[in-house]
Amino acid sequence: FSVASAPEVWLAAVAQHTSTIRIGHGVRLLPFHYNHPIRAAEMAATLDIMSRGRLDFGTGRSASALELEGFGIDPSLTRAQWDEALRMIPKMWTQDEFSWDSPTFKMPPRNVLPKPVQKPHPPIWMSGTQPESAVLAGERGIGFMHFSLSDPFGMDAKVRSYRDALARAEPVGEFIHEQFAAFTILFCGRDDADAAARGGAGATWYANLVELVYASLGTLSADESYAWYRERIAREAYRERDLGELVERRSVIVGGPRRCIESIEWYESQGVDMMLFLVQAGNIRPDDIVDSLRRFGREVVPHFAGRR
Amino acid sequence: FSVASAPEVWLAAVAQHTSTIRIGHGVRLLPFHYNHPIRAAEMAATLDIMSRGRLDFGTGRSASALELEGFGIDPSLTRAQWDEALRMIPKMWTQDEFSWDSPTFKMPPRNVLPKPVQKPHPPIWMSGTQPESAVLAGERGIGFMHFSLSDPFGMDAKVRSYRDALARAEPVGEFIHEQFAAFTILFCGRDDADAAARGGAGATWYANLVELVYASLGTLSADESYAWYRERIAREAYRERDLGELVERRSVIVGGPRRCIESIEWYESQGVDMMLFLVQAGNIRPDDIVDSLRRFGREVVPHFAGRR
């Protein structure tokens, strides 16, 4: 995860230099003016072909006033448009003749091409932070990517409400994709002090920046779907957190291998199925990122081998 | 050139397997509902980065009723939207703070990222067939990709009017890109009979199909910008042409090396700067395509070496 305005282009290149790792959108914004639903379906299917079936299709409605206002999108319409596109795209992927006729979107019969490699279609996800969002994902039978970086507390309750919603799901796609993933920052150093020295500043900068972005969402619209952000700001106000507090509250994982293992086990105890890590936060140096990833693969991943 | 619904994804992959050949859009459709102008700028800049500065940005308004109606786009608005996007995108690429305020497009100040690698920006082209289109490209200071496959007659007059218009150009970009390119089909066989046997059916099928697509454009709209298509249909009606006639009228280049050289020299005599070839027309077999390209590189290209 990071800011990339044309991830479908970048990921197509990444897919040419890799062969087994999955690639994914985190997230493809689905309000119509960001990405026309037909174009979103076409780009994802092409990317699935260029990666030989390795695409995970993560979706969302938008993360900041900066982009919503830049594109002139009414925040009160984003959730409905996300929902409608989410219901259309799997049909575009699987039907030889797709058409749609709603008050907000019309399309005459067409065969949207190409079709994805993965059958019936790539796994679909939704990204979110609010408790309500986990329910929305579950009801639609798609995976949920939780923004744990900002809000690790109460994740276990979100996991439960996600799985409860899955039990009554009416899937938008051809299958139920049950996955609760947690997104946070990772830096794995030789020990906790080394990790703090090389990864601490970048992780702290990024985690605090996210709070500012959330604050912008809270003031964006009177729409009820943003009420949670407004309440959150009223409750917590904005204040900078230092690395110690961020590590303590599980917002970021910055430490030696032992702390990394212990933090991931905490996430596991919350009911999380999969971890998603931002590894290039802020000013962390490229060499240090590679060093952190290598150590993580060598000393942390084996601890969890076979547990999936 | 071929039908590709997400060329930015495919081209990003191609760029990873090549190092010197230029890659390009032929064309990026600029009516707003196909590709939001901001997204078009972002995707092209990202593609320029992933290809290390090898992008040619070809633009157009649309080629068929199939796609215009599929996206619900009013044909009478396409030329104006193409023109407006064409004026915005180079500014998005070069300005750190871009904004726009017209009756049809508004955007608050934003830094559209990333910026392309090529400075000041990638070369810009327009694709077209009508005599008027060559003038539109010239007046805007951009390259013209002429659809010679369908309409090779009178190309010399189009070249002249393109260069006349360039002389009074008010460039939409930061520089004038003077290039008149001709697009046609190529199959280079051992001799004319071999080329006809392996490439003739595919080339004939494709060339005739294009006429049907043009016929759909002619009936699409009463808008004056489609008048030329209506007149053309009234004048020529639709009829299938056989390979002999297509080769004779220079619609396609299907022959041995000598005929290929002679045909390209005819294009050169019309004032054309660059040839663009479709090589995978219809049912031509992949092995034959590779064989044709190898022979073309070995026996035709050297004839024109140093002439550029």
XYZ file of C-alpha atoms in Angstrom:
616
model
C 0.000 0.000 0.000
C 1.134 3.467 -0.883
C 0.014 6.353 -3.019
C 0.069 5.271 -6.671
C -2.197 7.028 -9.102
C -2.014 4.314 -11.784
C -1.438 1.038 -9.901
C -2.671 -1.077 -12.828
C 0.327 0.139 -14.857
C 2.860 -0.371 -12.084
C 1.506 -3.798 -11.117
C 1.617 -5.014 -14.731
C 5.350 -4.240 -14.680
C 5.822 -5.928 -11.284
C 4.092 -9.037 -12.639
C 6.778 -9.359 -15.348
C 9.551 -9.534 -12.733
C 7.820 -12.040 -10.429
C 6.227 -15.439 -10.921
C 4.490 -16.659 -7.760
C 3.729 -13.680 -5.497
C 0.181 -12.404 -5.739
C -0.402 -8.807 -6.796
C -3.307 -6.689 -5.752
C -5.132 -3.429 -5.629
C -5.338 -1.873 -2.219
C -7.541 -0.281 -3.390
C -9.213 0.303 -6.745
C -11.532 3.239 -6.111
C -14.967 2.432 -7.503
C -16.888 5.739 -7.474
C -17.684 6.181 -11.161
C -15.673 9.354 -11.777
C -12.427 7.840 -10.524
C -12.760 4.674 -12.569
C -15.626 3.952 -14.906
C -16.965 0.498 -13.909
C -16.358 -0.902 -17.401
C -12.788 0.391 -17.403
C -12.182 -0.979 -13.889
C -13.353 -4.431 -15.047
C -11.251 -4.275 -18.226
C -8.085 -3.135 -16.456
C -8.375 -5.760 -13.712
C -8.984 -8.562 -16.222
C -6.023 -7.448 -18.335
C -3.862 -7.304 -15.217
C -4.993 -10.808 -14.258
C -3.869 -11.972 -17.710
C -0.514 -10.173 -17.575
C 0.139 -11.744 -14.141
C -1.149 -15.176 -15.234
C -3.917 -15.235 -12.681
C -2.315 -13.584 -9.650
C -4.625 -10.615 -9.113
C -6.499 -9.801 -5.903
C -9.089 -7.129 -6.601
C -9.263 -4.770 -3.620
C -11.949 -2.109 -3.712
C -12.920 1.002 -1.800
C -14.755 4.286 -2.022
C -12.001 6.827 -1.233
C -9.602 7.761 1.489
C -9.190 11.536 1.461
C -10.765 14.888 0.794
C -7.715 15.641 -1.358
C -8.765 13.143 -3.999
C -12.550 13.397 -3.620
C -12.486 17.152 -4.132
C -9.821 16.902 -6.822
C -12.102 14.715 -8.899
C -15.225 16.674 -7.968
C -16.933 13.660 -6.395
C -19.853 14.096 -3.998
C -18.826 12.193 -0.823
C -22.426 11.281 -0.050
C -22.612 9.212 -3.262
C -19.405 7.220 -2.885
C -20.720 4.283 -0.894
C -23.683 3.714 -3.222
C -21.462 3.946 -6.304
C -18.890 1.578 -4.790
C -21.704 -0.861 -4.051
C -23.210 -0.651 -7.532
C -19.851 -1.050 -9.318
C -19.030 -3.973 -7.023
C -22.180 -5.750 -8.188
C -21.565 -5.014 -11.865
C -17.888 -5.897 -12.234
C -18.074 -9.651 -11.440
C -20.897 -9.912 -13.991
C -18.797 -8.076 -16.585
C -16.030 -10.621 -15.922
C -18.248 -13.679 -16.256
C -21.113 -12.849 -18.641
C -20.728 -12.893 -22.425
C -23.479 -10.325 -22.658
C -23.617 -7.824 -19.834
C -26.162 -5.042 -19.548
C -27.349 -2.784 -16.718
C -30.233 -0.429 -16.230
C -30.498 1.449 -12.951
C -31.308 5.079 -12.177
C -27.562 5.760 -11.858
C -25.958 3.511 -14.477
C -27.119 2.271 -17.855
C -25.340 0.087 -20.339
C -26.680 -1.666 -23.441
C -25.765 -5.349 -23.962
C -22.029 -5.759 -24.518
C -19.388 -8.421 -24.062
C -16.840 -6.714 -21.778
C -13.389 -8.006 -22.752
C -10.974 -9.449 -21.864
C -12.154 -11.986 -19.293
C -9.833 -12.688 -16.331
C -7.641 -15.810 -16.187
C -8.823 -16.865 -12.724
C -12.149 -18.708 -12.901
C -14.791 -17.787 -12.096
C -12.997 -14.481 -11.345
C -10.270 -12.962 -9.104
C -10.906 -12.749 -5.339
C -12.627 -9.497 -4.356
C -11.880 -7.419 -1.277
C -13.040 -4.239 0.358
C -10.890 -1.930 2.420
C -12.199 -0.075 5.465
C -11.795 1.128 9.020
C -15.277 1.627 10.424
C -16.997 -1.232 12.287
C -19.873 -0.885 9.825
C -17.504 -1.496 6.895
C -16.607 -5.000 8.127
C -20.326 -5.805 8.077
C -20.736 -4.407 4.552
C -17.891 -6.634 3.316
C -19.290 -9.717 5.054
C -22.799 -9.207 3.704
C -21.371 -9.053 0.186
C -19.256 -12.192 0.615
C -15.921 -10.460 -0.031
C -12.668 -10.220 1.907
C -12.124 -7.329 4.319
C -8.837 -5.409 4.510
C -8.835 -3.639 7.848
C -6.873 -0.435 8.260
C -5.353 -1.578 11.555
C -2.577 0.996 11.290
C -5.020 3.610 12.373
C -7.416 1.633 14.509
C -6.168 -1.624 15.998
C -8.486 -1.475 19.023
C -11.671 -3.498 18.822
C -10.461 -5.502 15.853
C -11.746 -8.723 17.420
C -15.277 -7.313 17.467
C -14.923 -6.366 13.790
C -13.744 -9.870 12.958
C -16.783 -11.331 14.713
C -19.249 -9.015 13.005
C -17.554 -9.739 9.652
C -17.985 -13.491 10.115
C -21.559 -13.054 11.379
C -22.374 -11.051 8.255
C -20.710 -13.695 6.055
C -23.095 -16.297 7.456
C -26.019 -14.392 5.908
C -24.085 -13.151 2.861
C -25.606 -12.583 -0.538
C -22.352 -12.687 -2.494
C -21.742 -10.058 -5.184
C -19.397 -12.480 -6.961
C -19.580 -16.143 -7.866
C -18.110 -17.332 -4.566
C -17.627 -16.265 -0.948
C -14.109 -15.025 -0.240
C -13.672 -15.255 3.531
C -10.561 -13.355 4.554
C -10.047 -10.751 7.254
C -6.717 -9.044 6.554
C -5.018 -6.495 8.796
C -2.941 -3.679 7.321
C -0.114 -2.121 9.317
C 3.502 -0.931 9.024
C 6.398 -3.363 9.412
C 10.075 -2.815 10.079
C 12.060 -5.831 11.280
C 15.466 -4.837 12.695
C 18.234 -6.808 14.394
C 16.624 -5.916 17.733
C 14.077 -3.392 18.966
C 16.612 -0.568 19.292
C 18.013 -1.142 15.807
C 14.481 -1.227 14.342
C 13.584 2.025 16.094
C 16.774 3.687 14.855
C 16.260 2.755 11.196
C 12.481 2.396 10.834
C 11.044 4.418 13.687
C 10.952 7.886 12.177
C 9.400 6.750 8.895
C 6.766 4.624 10.612
C 5.882 7.383 13.065
C 5.579 9.986 10.324
C 3.309 7.774 8.253
C 1.062 6.672 11.111
C 0.497 10.262 12.225
C -0.110 11.404 8.655
C -2.942 8.892 8.345
C -4.678 10.554 11.292
C -4.616 13.862 9.444
C -6.138 12.222 6.378
C -8.871 10.740 8.572
C -9.518 14.124 10.101
C -10.147 15.433 6.576
C -12.716 12.669 6.012
C -14.552 13.592 9.172
C -15.207 17.133 8.028
C -15.941 16.226 4.445
C -19.647 15.632 4.450
C -22.712 15.580 6.642
C -23.511 12.180 5.158
C -24.226 9.533 7.795
C -21.576 7.220 6.350
C -18.917 9.619 7.688
C -20.456 9.999 11.144
C -18.023 7.521 12.662
C -15.063 9.670 11.603
C -16.628 12.773 13.113
C -17.271 10.972 16.408
C -13.764 9.615 16.401
C -12.261 13.077 15.981
C -14.510 14.484 18.706
C -13.463 11.645 20.995
C -9.734 11.511 20.398
C -8.918 14.879 18.861
C -5.749 14.927 16.827
C -2.437 14.556 18.516
C 0.874 13.177 17.423
C 1.812 9.803 18.842
C 5.418 8.773 19.382
C 6.885 5.444 18.341
C 6.544 3.911 21.797
C 2.813 4.552 21.913
C 2.309 3.384 18.308
C 4.091 0.098 19.012
C 2.277 -0.353 22.324
C -1.188 0.110 20.770
C -0.233 -2.219 17.855
C -0.589 0.506 15.247
C 2.841 -0.339 13.854
C 5.200 -3.302 14.095
C 8.698 -1.896 14.497
C 11.059 -4.172 16.379
C 13.404 -7.130 16.358
C 12.208 -10.579 15.205
C 10.858 -11.486 18.638
C 8.632 -8.395 18.819
C 7.484 -8.972 15.231
C 6.423 -12.534 16.105
C 4.723 -11.450 19.279
C 2.817 -8.634 17.510
C 1.630 -10.896 14.714
C 0.474 -13.429 17.299
C -1.563 -10.657 18.901
C -3.196 -10.001 15.525
C -3.810 -13.723 15.177
C -5.484 -13.760 18.604
C -7.855 -11.090 17.313
C -9.011 -13.490 14.599
C -7.076 -12.008 11.667
C -6.445 -14.365 8.697
C -3.796 -12.393 6.820
C -1.288 -9.592 7.448
C -0.641 -6.795 4.929
C 2.469 -4.719 5.566
C 3.554 -1.307 4.387
C 7.337 -1.596 4.371
C 8.468 1.634 2.709
C 7.034 4.190 5.149
C 8.340 7.742 4.986
C 12.094 8.179 4.810
C 13.158 4.579 5.502
C 16.178 3.917 3.267
C 15.853 1.394 0.416
C 18.766 -0.694 1.730
C 17.153 -0.859 5.153
C 13.830 -1.918 3.631
C 15.516 -4.831 1.861
C 17.395 -5.750 5.053
C 14.133 -5.677 7.037
C 12.328 -7.852 4.472
C 15.170 -10.411 4.346
C 15.296 -10.703 8.130
C 11.517 -11.010 8.284
C 11.608 -13.865 5.750
C 14.465 -15.588 7.567
C 13.518 -15.196 11.219
C 9.771 -14.424 11.426
C 7.987 -16.195 8.559
C 9.293 -19.702 9.505
C 7.686 -19.295 12.931
C 4.264 -19.212 11.237
C 4.979 -21.825 8.558
C 2.226 -24.392 8.110
C -0.150 -22.407 10.263
C -2.261 -21.093 7.422
C -2.834 -1.301 -33.380
C -5.555 -3.717 -32.384
C -8.452 -3.899 -30.004
C -7.126 -3.719 -26.441
C -9.401 -2.422 -23.728
C -6.615 -1.701 -21.221
C -3.529 -0.896 -23.315
C -1.789 0.888 -20.421
C -1.624 -2.453 -18.580
C -0.439 -4.444 -21.575
C 2.126 -1.829 -22.616
C 3.603 -1.676 -19.100
C 4.291 -5.412 -19.405
C 5.739 -5.018 -22.916
C 8.064 -2.326 -21.602
C 9.603 -4.815 -19.157
C 10.591 -7.178 -21.976
C 12.063 -4.494 -24.272
C 14.629 -1.764 -23.848
C 14.845 0.477 -26.920
C 11.634 0.162 -28.944
C 9.147 2.937 -28.334
C 5.700 2.064 -27.038
C 2.567 4.000 -27.707
C -1.137 4.445 -27.521
C -2.936 4.227 -30.824
C -5.118 5.614 -29.358
C -6.020 6.733 -25.864
C -9.654 7.799 -26.153
C -10.088 11.201 -24.536
C -13.857 11.720 -24.218
C -14.264 12.088 -20.467
C -16.394 8.982 -19.855
C -13.875 6.641 -21.433
C -10.908 8.035 -19.542
C -11.127 10.840 -17.026
C -8.520 13.445 -18.099
C -6.713 13.211 -14.749
C -6.571 9.419 -14.970
C -5.368 9.583 -18.585
C -2.525 11.913 -17.525
C -1.614 9.734 -14.526
C -1.637 6.473 -16.489
C 0.448 7.890 -19.337
C 3.015 9.379 -16.944
C 3.282 6.095 -15.030
C 3.698 4.217 -18.293
C 6.423 6.654 -19.344
C 8.202 5.876 -16.068
C 7.791 2.097 -16.381
C 9.204 2.269 -19.932
C 11.982 4.705 -18.935
C 10.781 7.420 -21.254
C 9.626 5.488 -24.313
C 5.971 6.522 -24.501
C 4.253 8.115 -27.490
C 0.862 9.452 -26.437
C -1.610 8.866 -29.257
C -5.074 10.338 -28.800
C -8.461 10.162 -30.455
C -12.174 10.592 -29.923
C -13.523 7.128 -30.771
C -13.738 4.703 -33.644
C -17.052 2.892 -33.427
C -20.695 3.025 -32.456
C -20.079 -0.188 -30.522
C -17.927 1.588 -27.951
C -19.630 5.006 -28.007
C -23.044 3.498 -27.283
C -21.582 0.977 -24.833
C -20.243 3.823 -22.712
C -23.291 6.004 -23.286
C -21.282 8.796 -24.871
C -22.986 11.454 -27.011
C -21.103 11.392 -30.348
C -21.669 15.110 -30.882
C -19.568 15.897 -27.776
C -16.551 13.708 -28.509
C -14.495 16.154 -30.544
C -14.904 18.979 -28.026
C -14.020 16.675 -25.107
C -10.997 15.291 -26.951
C -9.854 18.856 -27.593
C -10.326 19.970 -23.998
C -8.557 16.924 -22.517
C -5.731 17.408 -25.026
C -5.188 20.937 -23.711
C -5.319 19.890 -20.054
C -3.102 16.815 -20.044
C 0.234 18.452 -21.032
C -0.373 21.013 -18.272
C -1.066 18.227 -15.748
C 2.256 16.683 -16.780
C 4.287 19.876 -16.439
C 2.629 22.060 -13.789
C 3.122 21.533 -10.057
C -0.255 23.080 -9.460
C -2.856 22.410 -12.109
C -6.403 23.730 -12.032
C -9.154 24.112 -14.622
C -12.451 25.907 -14.743
C -14.554 25.609 -17.882
C -18.282 25.028 -18.386
C -17.534 21.337 -18.988
C -14.632 20.553 -16.624
C -13.656 21.919 -13.242
C -10.765 20.968 -11.030
C -9.380 22.704 -7.926
C -5.599 23.221 -7.687
C -3.780 19.886 -7.460
C -0.364 18.487 -8.284
C -1.176 15.630 -10.670
C 1.398 12.887 -10.057
C 3.554 11.252 -11.221
C 5.250 13.439 -13.823
C 6.525 11.716 -16.994
C 10.214 10.895 -17.487
C 10.470 12.578 -20.899
C 10.931 16.330 -20.555
C 9.025 18.473 -21.070
C 6.587 15.601 -21.810
C 6.021 12.626 -24.175
C 5.273 13.336 -27.854
C 1.550 13.733 -28.515
C -0.343 12.418 -31.532
C -3.849 12.382 -32.877
C -5.327 9.618 -34.984
C -7.796 10.263 -37.796
C -9.026 9.643 -41.303
C -10.926 12.742 -42.406
C -9.069 15.508 -44.277
C -10.277 17.905 -41.569
C -8.584 15.791 -38.884
C -5.120 16.365 -40.370
C -5.761 20.099 -40.067
C -6.922 19.771 -36.459
C -3.698 17.928 -35.576
C -1.516 20.471 -37.362
C -3.189 23.451 -35.711
C -2.496 21.885 -32.298
C 1.146 21.137 -33.072
C 0.858 17.375 -32.605
C 1.693 14.377 -34.794
C -0.958 12.912 -37.075
C -1.528 9.161 -37.417
C -3.422 8.675 -40.638
C -5.670 5.651 -41.047
C -4.314 4.869 -44.515
C -5.617 1.306 -44.339
C -9.059 2.624 -45.067
C -8.301 5.692 -47.117
C -4.946 5.878 -48.867
C -6.199 8.115 -51.687
C -5.502 11.817 -51.358
C -2.966 11.303 -48.586
C -0.595 13.785 -50.232
C -3.237 16.505 -49.909
C -3.685 15.644 -46.237
C 0.067 15.841 -45.698
C 0.121 19.299 -47.281
C -2.810 20.596 -45.243
C -1.217 19.117 -42.076
C 2.042 20.977 -42.718
C 0.186 24.173 -43.663
C -1.702 24.000 -40.375
C 1.538 23.352 -38.462
C 2.911 26.625 -39.822
C 0.188 28.504 -37.924
C 0.049 26.085 -34.975
C -0.790 27.089 -31.445
C 0.694 24.025 -29.760
C -1.279 22.330 -26.983
C 1.974 20.990 -25.539
C 5.364 22.496 -24.823
C 6.734 21.763 -28.296
C 5.636 21.119 -31.869
C 5.760 17.431 -32.797
C 5.829 17.327 -36.604
C 5.156 13.770 -37.760
C 2.732 12.459 -40.355
C 2.471 8.704 -39.841
C 0.571 6.280 -42.058
C -1.120 3.211 -40.615
C -1.650 0.107 -42.740
C -1.362 -3.691 -42.676
C 1.939 -5.424 -43.443
C 2.760 -8.981 -44.373
C 6.191 -9.609 -45.904
C 6.448 -13.056 -47.519
C 9.160 -14.762 -49.551
C 7.458 -13.433 -52.692
C 4.057 -11.989 -53.587
C 2.390 -15.387 -53.971
C 3.732 -16.643 -50.616
C 2.596 -13.436 -48.877
C -0.878 -13.747 -50.365
C -1.117 -17.387 -49.302
C -0.140 -16.768 -45.671
C -1.200 -13.160 -45.025
C -3.849 -12.444 -47.643
C -6.968 -13.767 -45.951
C -6.229 -12.077 -42.607
C -5.392 -8.744 -44.217
C -8.478 -8.832 -46.437
C -10.774 -9.708 -43.561
C -9.413 -6.870 -41.406
C -9.471 -4.232 -44.143
C -13.084 -5.016 -44.995
C -14.093 -5.083 -41.333
C -12.811 -1.532 -40.947
C -15.235 -0.411 -43.640
C -18.126 -1.828 -41.633
C -16.944 0.044 -38.542
C -16.779 3.244 -40.583
C -20.274 2.629 -41.875
C -21.440 2.521 -38.246
C -19.811 5.906 -37.630
C -21.613 7.415 -40.587
C -25.036 6.618 -39.203
C -24.185 7.468 -35.618
C -25.026 11.111 -35.363
C -26.300 14.078 -37.317
C -23.336 16.020 -35.949
C -21.384 17.838 -38.654
C -18.141 16.184 -37.567
C -19.469 12.897 -38.962
C -20.669 14.361 -42.285
C -17.582 13.142 -44.100
C -18.384 9.529 -43.162
C -21.951 9.874 -44.387
C -20.792 11.323 -47.721
C -18.225 8.589 -48.062
C -20.825 5.883 -47.579
C -23.185 7.532 -50.021
C -20.371 7.778 -52.546
C -18.791 4.346 -52.238
C -21.481 2.239 -50.576
C -20.138 -0.812 -48.800
C -18.683 -3.620 -50.786
C -16.055 -6.205 -50.064
C -12.707 -5.704 -51.723
C -10.444 -8.612 -52.629
C -6.731 -8.749 -51.890
C -5.734 -7.668 -55.384
C -7.736 -4.456 -55.159
C -6.561 -3.731 -51.598
C -2.911 -4.090 -52.618
C -3.451 -2.076 -55.797
C -5.053 0.879 -53.946
C -2.305 0.732 -51.230
C -4.741 -0.130 -48.440
C -2.553 -3.046 -47.392
C 1.038 -4.086 -47.990
C 1.032 -7.832 -48.603
C 3.876 -9.047 -50.785
C 7.479 -10.084 -51.131
C 10.299 -7.732 -50.065
C 10.330 -5.959 -53.407
C 6.651 -5.073 -53.256
C 7.035 -3.971 -49.626
C 9.853 -1.594 -50.598
C 7.944 -0.259 -53.582
C 4.788 0.324 -51.495
C 6.654 2.145 -48.744
C 8.337 4.307 -51.365
C 4.889 5.224 -52.636
C 3.940 6.301 -49.098
C 7.173 8.263 -48.913
C 6.301 10.009 -52.189
C 3.041 11.102 -50.572
C 5.049 12.944 -47.905
C 4.654 10.427 -45.065
C 7.308 10.589 -42.273
C 6.633 7.278 -40.524
C 4.946 3.932 -41.199
C 2.817 2.141 -38.603
C 2.014 -1.493 -39.354
C -0.622 -3.853 -38.078
C 1.071 -7.238 -38.406
C -1.362 -9.613 -36.675
C -4.463 -9.124 -38.851
C -7.213 -11.691 -38.577
C -6.203 -15.329 -38.685
C -2.531 -14.913 -39.674
C -0.613 -17.572 -37.725
C 1.842 -16.453 -34.996
C 4.763 -18.261 -36.661
C 4.012 -16.543 -39.948
C 3.873 -13.146 -38.219
C 7.339 -13.692 -36.754
C 8.636 -14.895 -40.121
C 7.175 -11.806 -41.824
C 8.712 -9.445 -39.262
C 12.147 -11.112 -39.503
C 12.146 -10.907 -43.307
C 11.004 -7.286 -43.159
C 13.875 -6.428 -40.801
C 16.397 -8.303 -42.931
C 15.375 -7.376 -46.475
C 13.254 -4.208 -46.325
C 14.439 -2.025 -43.431
C 18.077 -1.853 -44.663
C 16.814 -0.338 -47.914
C 15.605 2.696 -45.957
C 18.514 2.892 -43.500
C 19.888 6.383 -43.011
C 16.981 7.920 -44.839
C 15.221 9.185 -41.731
